[in-house]
Amino acid sequence: MQLSLPDTVEQRLNAEIRVSELRILLEHHNRLYYQSDAPEISDSEYDELFRELTALEEQHPELVTPDSPTQRVGGAPVARFRTVTHGMPMLSLENAFNEDEIRTKLDARIKKELGLADSAVISYVCEPKMDGLAVELVYEQGVLTVASTRGDGVTGEDVTQNIRTIRGLPLRLTGEAVPARMEIRGEVFLSLDAFKQINQARDENGEAPFVNPRNAAAGSLRQLDPRITARRPLSIYCYAPGLVEGASFSSQHEFLQTVSRWGIPVNPLTRQVDGVDGAVAYYHEMNGMRESLPYEIDGTVIKVDSFQLQQELGEKSRAPLWAIACKFPPRQAETLLEDILLSVGRTGVITPVAQLKPVEISGVTVSRATLHNWDEMAAKDIRIGDTVIVERAGDVIPAVVRVVPERRNGSERAVAPPLSCPECGSAVVRIAGEVAIRCIGISCPQQIRESIKHFASRGAMDIEGLGDKVVEELLSLGLVRTVADLYRLTKDDFMLFERMGDKLASNLLAAVDASKKCDLGRYIFALGIRHVGERTAKSLAQAYGSLANLEKATVEELTSVRDIGATVAQSIVIFFNNPHNQAVINQLREYGVDPAVVVKTIGGPLSGKNFVFTGTLTRFTRDFARKQVENQGGNVVASVSRKTDYLVAGEEAGSKLLKAGELGISVLGEDEFLNLLELH
Ligand code: IVH
């Protein structure tokens, strides 16, 4: 057993420095991942650093700052909109999935935290949990000046112009005692009616429909052209204050009532209740009502009413202790399973898909649902003609949950797994240890179709204009049989299309040509090797530098690359050993598609540079600094000489600093050093 002793001053200082180091590293990797799209470390390495920081912050809560990566929630904003920093971070909520969890994770925990008796009655405010997007609005002197998305919780995107299109939102507050400045948070959403209208219009224009109201709201809010947003009737309900100057509220209940008087839309179903029983009853009541509401809710939110108690309780790991999101179980509907279709993916996996009698599940019409795989279908004994329960949970593809056996009349038909590919007639195999059944025909038209679509798609070669429809047409005209054929196409080929102008044909040709210069990671991803997603492809590109090197790699070597396990490694080796794949790759090479990673100058950007450290460092340790310098090709030496390129000076630097001054050597502070390493 370990005894926990109080921290010594030294331990605390060490923790402080390590926390600072970890934040520098995590922020650096965040930037690489979200903004430059060029990660240097794997997800698991990132997670490890993150866990280390979380653990240290838990041990030393006084070291937690709002800008710590642990305080971030979700992803960073994209570059297209201006960014806005929230006055206070926008937190997320912890989830409860049933009545029990509401009692234990919220009420009992709060009482324990506040030292209250079990019998104490806490006053709560219960609200529907709107399934939309969180935004922050700023009203200055009563006027709406800025609106931003939540983004990563600390900074979001400036969507003021789009928010202004929401009719129900006042551009100027009305009534008495309007505060000098108020930040207020709420959820932007689309009503089910609006969602249907939008999808109908999209359908008429030949555009793909939005999957659900939430996605449609997100797409509308992040429109660069506010005129388009204005045609999408977004709504908003506000539910929480940010920083407020010139007004104060003592409770959530009072806050909502007051802002509502100023014209801010507040959900009328919000209710103040006494004690957790009231909150639980509200949860059940809303769950019962959800299907009849004109918008989607995915649960309720329960908040401690008193702002003073909220403050006492505070927050822990990015979520307040005074509130909880109570999620509803996924929505289900009963319908007839009319047929079982076989869908062949680009890797040849044959998936059973249920064709359903169209059924509406909370405003969304579902006519297809996945049956996952043949094992699962057999285990659930799903047959054609069955009445089935279909589930739509969040953003995921609808799934068949189970059959309703009482509805059987004996005419239902079980479907056996296919013995041959429904598209090309080739044999199918089932690889040991896998549930998938796979077509092994190398010229299976469906596989080819899907693999060409994948090759040209956005995350892969990103050939602009070469969408699914163009691929279909190329295939039906017999112009392409493999991805390599794309690079043989001429303008005349495109002119064979039913509807094709001179300009469009030239553009397509230019886009195909431009893709030859694509990045190696994308190319590896585009090849469609099983188990190799975008991230793995990037790691492979970094590790191997060229396809020629990767082609030669052995399973053993591959498994030493970060992110790559035995299954992935095997799949890569199998892919490159396949003569058909080899032929296609060679052809691609002949056509000039052979991207490579530009090899950095030996040792990196600080190659040959000598660093000396002196004084007390407060933001990182010398060990950390040494590693970073060496990673970039530099050296760390002990004493200052003419050969020294940089002296990094901490606090109370002494003789080395003087000497550097005499020799005219560049002296860097800790921040400048981080800037030099681009770790700022
Ligand atoms: S309160 C710290 N109230 O749910 C307070 N959030 O899972 C955080 N949401 O990011 C927010 N309806 O986007 C709150 N009535 C409601 C809500 C609500 C929907 C969303 C919001 C938040 C997420 C947290």
PDB file of N, CA and C and ligand atoms in Angstrom, residues 91-93 95 127-134 150 186-187 239-240 298 301 303 320 322-323 325, ligand 1:
ATOM      1  N   LEU A  91     -18.589  24.935 -21.289  1.00  0.00           N
ATOM      2  CA  LEU A  91     -18.350  23.576 -20.796  1.00  0.00           C
ATOM      3  C   LEU A  91     -19.297  22.579 -21.451  1.00  0.00           C
ATOM      4  N   SER A  92     -19.006  21.316 -21.196  1.00  0.00           N
ATOM      5  CA  SER A  92     -19.991  20.327 -21.629  1.00  0.00           C
ATOM      6  C   SER A  92     -20.618  19.731 -20.371  1.00  0.00           C
ATOM      7  N   LEU A  93     -21.476  18.761 -20.551  1.00  0.00           N
ATOM      8  CA  LEU A  93     -22.168  18.196 -19.388  1.00  0.00           C
ATOM      9  C   LEU A  93     -21.871  16.717 -19.261  1.00  0.00           C
ATOM     10  N   ASN A  95     -23.139  12.945 -18.574  1.00  0.00           N
ATOM     11  CA  ASN A  95     -24.388  12.298 -18.969  1.00  0.00           C
ATOM     12  C   ASN A  95     -24.900  11.317 -17.924  1.00  0.00           C
ATOM     13  N   GLU A 127     -34.724  21.377 -17.869  1.00  0.00           N
ATOM     14  CA  GLU A 127     -34.919  21.920 -19.220  1.00  0.00           C
ATOM     15  C   GLU A 127     -34.831  20.790 -20.244  1.00  0.00           C
ATOM     16  N   PRO A 128     -35.539  20.936 -21.353  1.00  0.00           N
ATOM     17  CA  PRO A 128     -35.334  19.961 -22.430  1.00  0.00           C
ATOM     18  C   PRO A 128     -33.905  20.110 -22.952  1.00  0.00           C
ATOM     19  N   LYS A 129     -33.285  19.020 -23.334  1.00  0.00           N
ATOM     20  CA  LYS A 129     -31.947  19.110 -23.922  1.00  0.00           C
ATOM     21  C   LYS A 129     -32.133  19.177 -25.437  1.00  0.00           C
ATOM     22  N   MET A 130     -31.960  20.368 -25.949  1.00  0.00           N
ATOM     23  CA  MET A 130     -32.181  20.589 -27.376  1.00  0.00           C
ATOM     24  C   MET A 130     -31.073  19.901 -28.161  1.00  0.00           C
ATOM     25  N   ASP A 131     -31.465  19.231 -29.254  1.00  0.00           N
ATOM     26  CA  ASP A 131     -30.448  18.559 -30.057  1.00  0.00           C
ATOM     27  C   ASP A 131     -30.048  19.473 -31.212  1.00  0.00           C
ATOM     28  N   GLY A 132     -29.182  20.399 -30.893  1.00  0.00           N
ATOM     29  CA  GLY A 132     -28.752  21.365 -31.912  1.00  0.00           C
ATOM     30  C   GLY A 132     -27.300  21.708 -31.717  1.00  0.00           C
ATOM     31  N   LEU A 133     -26.997  22.991 -31.827  1.00  0.00           N
ATOM     32  CA  LEU A 133     -25.604  23.429 -31.672  1.00  0.00           C
ATOM     33  C   LEU A 133     -25.526  24.571 -30.686  1.00  0.00           C
ATOM     34  N   ALA A 134     -24.543  24.491 -29.789  1.00  0.00           N
ATOM     35  CA  ALA A 134     -24.412  25.528 -28.773  1.00  0.00           C
ATOM     36  C   ALA A 134     -23.765  26.771 -29.380  1.00  0.00           C
ATOM     37  N   ARG A 150     -19.650  27.167 -30.354  1.00  0.00           N
ATOM     38  CA  ARG A 150     -18.874  26.738 -29.199  1.00  0.00           C
ATOM     39  C   ARG A 150     -17.427  26.437 -29.574  1.00  0.00           C
ATOM     40  N   GLY A 186     -26.954  29.495 -25.763  1.00  0.00           N
ATOM     41  CA  GLY A 186     -28.177  28.798 -26.132  1.00  0.00           C
ATOM     42  C   GLY A 186     -27.909  27.782 -27.214  1.00  0.00           C
ATOM     43  N   GLU A 187     -28.980  27.152 -27.648  1.00  0.00           N
ATOM     44  CA  GLU A 187     -28.866  26.094 -28.644  1.00  0.00           C
ATOM     45  C   GLU A 187     -29.612  26.494 -29.911  1.00  0.00           C
ATOM     46  N   TYR A 239     -30.191  29.223 -22.620  1.00  0.00           N
ATOM     47  CA  TYR A 239     -30.292  28.484 -21.362  1.00  0.00           C
ATOM     48  C   TYR A 239     -29.205  28.756 -20.325  1.00  0.00           C
ATOM     49  N   ALA A 240     -28.234  29.601 -20.634  1.00  0.00           N
ATOM     50  CA  ALA A 240     -27.189  29.809 -19.608  1.00  0.00           C
ATOM     51  C   ALA A 240     -26.501  31.157 -19.799  1.00  0.00           C
ATOM     52  N   ASP A 298     -32.859  15.369 -27.109  1.00  0.00           N
ATOM     53  CA  ASP A 298     -32.256  14.056 -26.873  1.00  0.00           C
ATOM     54  C   ASP A 298     -32.145  13.736 -25.394  1.00  0.00           C
ATOM     55  N   VAL A 301     -31.932  18.447 -19.286  1.00  0.00           N
ATOM     56  CA  VAL A 301     -30.779  18.924 -18.526  1.00  0.00           C
ATOM     57  C   VAL A 301     -31.305  19.354 -17.166  1.00  0.00           C
ATOM     58  N   LYS A 303     -30.344  21.268 -13.647  1.00  0.00           N
ATOM     59  CA  LYS A 303     -29.348  22.190 -13.095  1.00  0.00           C
ATOM     60  C   LYS A 303     -29.737  22.586 -11.681  1.00  0.00           C
ATOM     61  N   PRO A 320     -19.610  20.943 -15.278  1.00  0.00           N
ATOM     62  CA  PRO A 320     -20.002  21.433 -13.954  1.00  0.00           C
ATOM     63  C   PRO A 320     -20.533  20.296 -13.083  1.00  0.00           C
ATOM     64  N   TRP A 322     -22.773  20.850 -10.949  1.00  0.00           N
ATOM     65  CA  TRP A 322     -24.130  21.244 -10.570  1.00  0.00           C
ATOM     66  C   TRP A 322     -25.174  20.941 -11.639  1.00  0.00           C
ATOM     67  N   ALA A 323     -24.769  20.249 -12.678  1.00  0.00           N
ATOM     68  CA  ALA A 323     -25.743  19.954 -13.738  1.00  0.00           C
ATOM     69  C   ALA A 323     -25.447  18.605 -14.360  1.00  0.00           C
ATOM     70  N   ALA A 325     -26.727  16.039 -17.950  1.00  0.00           N
ATOM     71  CA  ALA A 325     -27.592  15.801 -19.106  1.00  0.00           C
ATOM     72  C   ALA A 325     -28.170  14.410 -18.947  1.00  0.00           C
TER      73      ALA A 325
HETATM   74  S1  IVH B   1     -26.390  23.843 -20.255  1.00  0.00           S
HETATM   75  C1  IVH B   1     -22.460  24.146 -18.253  1.00  0.00           C
HETATM   76  N1  IVH B   1     -28.822  23.478 -21.146  1.00  0.00           N
HETATM   77  O1  IVH B   1     -25.895  20.105 -24.416  1.00  0.00           O
HETATM   78  C2  IVH B   1     -23.747  24.278 -18.974  1.00  0.00           C
HETATM   79  N2  IVH B   1     -27.032  22.662 -22.466  1.00  0.00           N
HETATM   80  O2  IVH B   1     -23.953  18.204 -23.323  1.00  0.00           O
HETATM   81  C3  IVH B   1     -23.694  23.653 -20.298  1.00  0.00           C
HETATM   82  N3  IVH B   1     -27.718  21.613 -24.544  1.00  0.00           N
HETATM   83  O3  IVH B   1     -23.022  22.024 -24.978  1.00  0.00           O
HETATM   84  C4  IVH B   1     -24.865  23.791 -21.116  1.00  0.00           C
HETATM   85  N4  IVH B   1     -29.868  21.900 -24.305  1.00  0.00           N
HETATM   86  O4  IVH B   1     -24.998  22.291 -26.570  1.00  0.00           O
HETATM   87  C5  IVH B   1     -27.513  23.276 -21.378  1.00  0.00           C
HETATM   88  N5  IVH B   1     -31.012  23.257 -21.804  1.00  0.00           N
HETATM   89  C6  IVH B   1     -29.722  23.061 -22.048  1.00  0.00           C
HETATM   90  C7  IVH B   1     -29.269  22.421 -23.210  1.00  0.00           C
HETATM   91  C8  IVH B   1     -27.896  22.240 -23.374  1.00  0.00           C
HETATM   92  C9  IVH B   1     -28.930  21.432 -25.099  1.00  0.00           C
HETATM   93  C10 IVH B   1     -26.452  21.162 -25.158  1.00  0.00           C
HETATM   94  C11 IVH B   1     -25.393  22.214 -25.238  1.00  0.00           C
HETATM   95  C12 IVH B   1     -24.243  21.693 -24.429  1.00  0.00           C
HETATM   96  C13 IVH B   1     -24.504  20.226 -24.458  1.00  0.00           C
HETATM   97  C14 IVH B   1     -23.860  19.565 -23.261  1.00  0.00           C
END
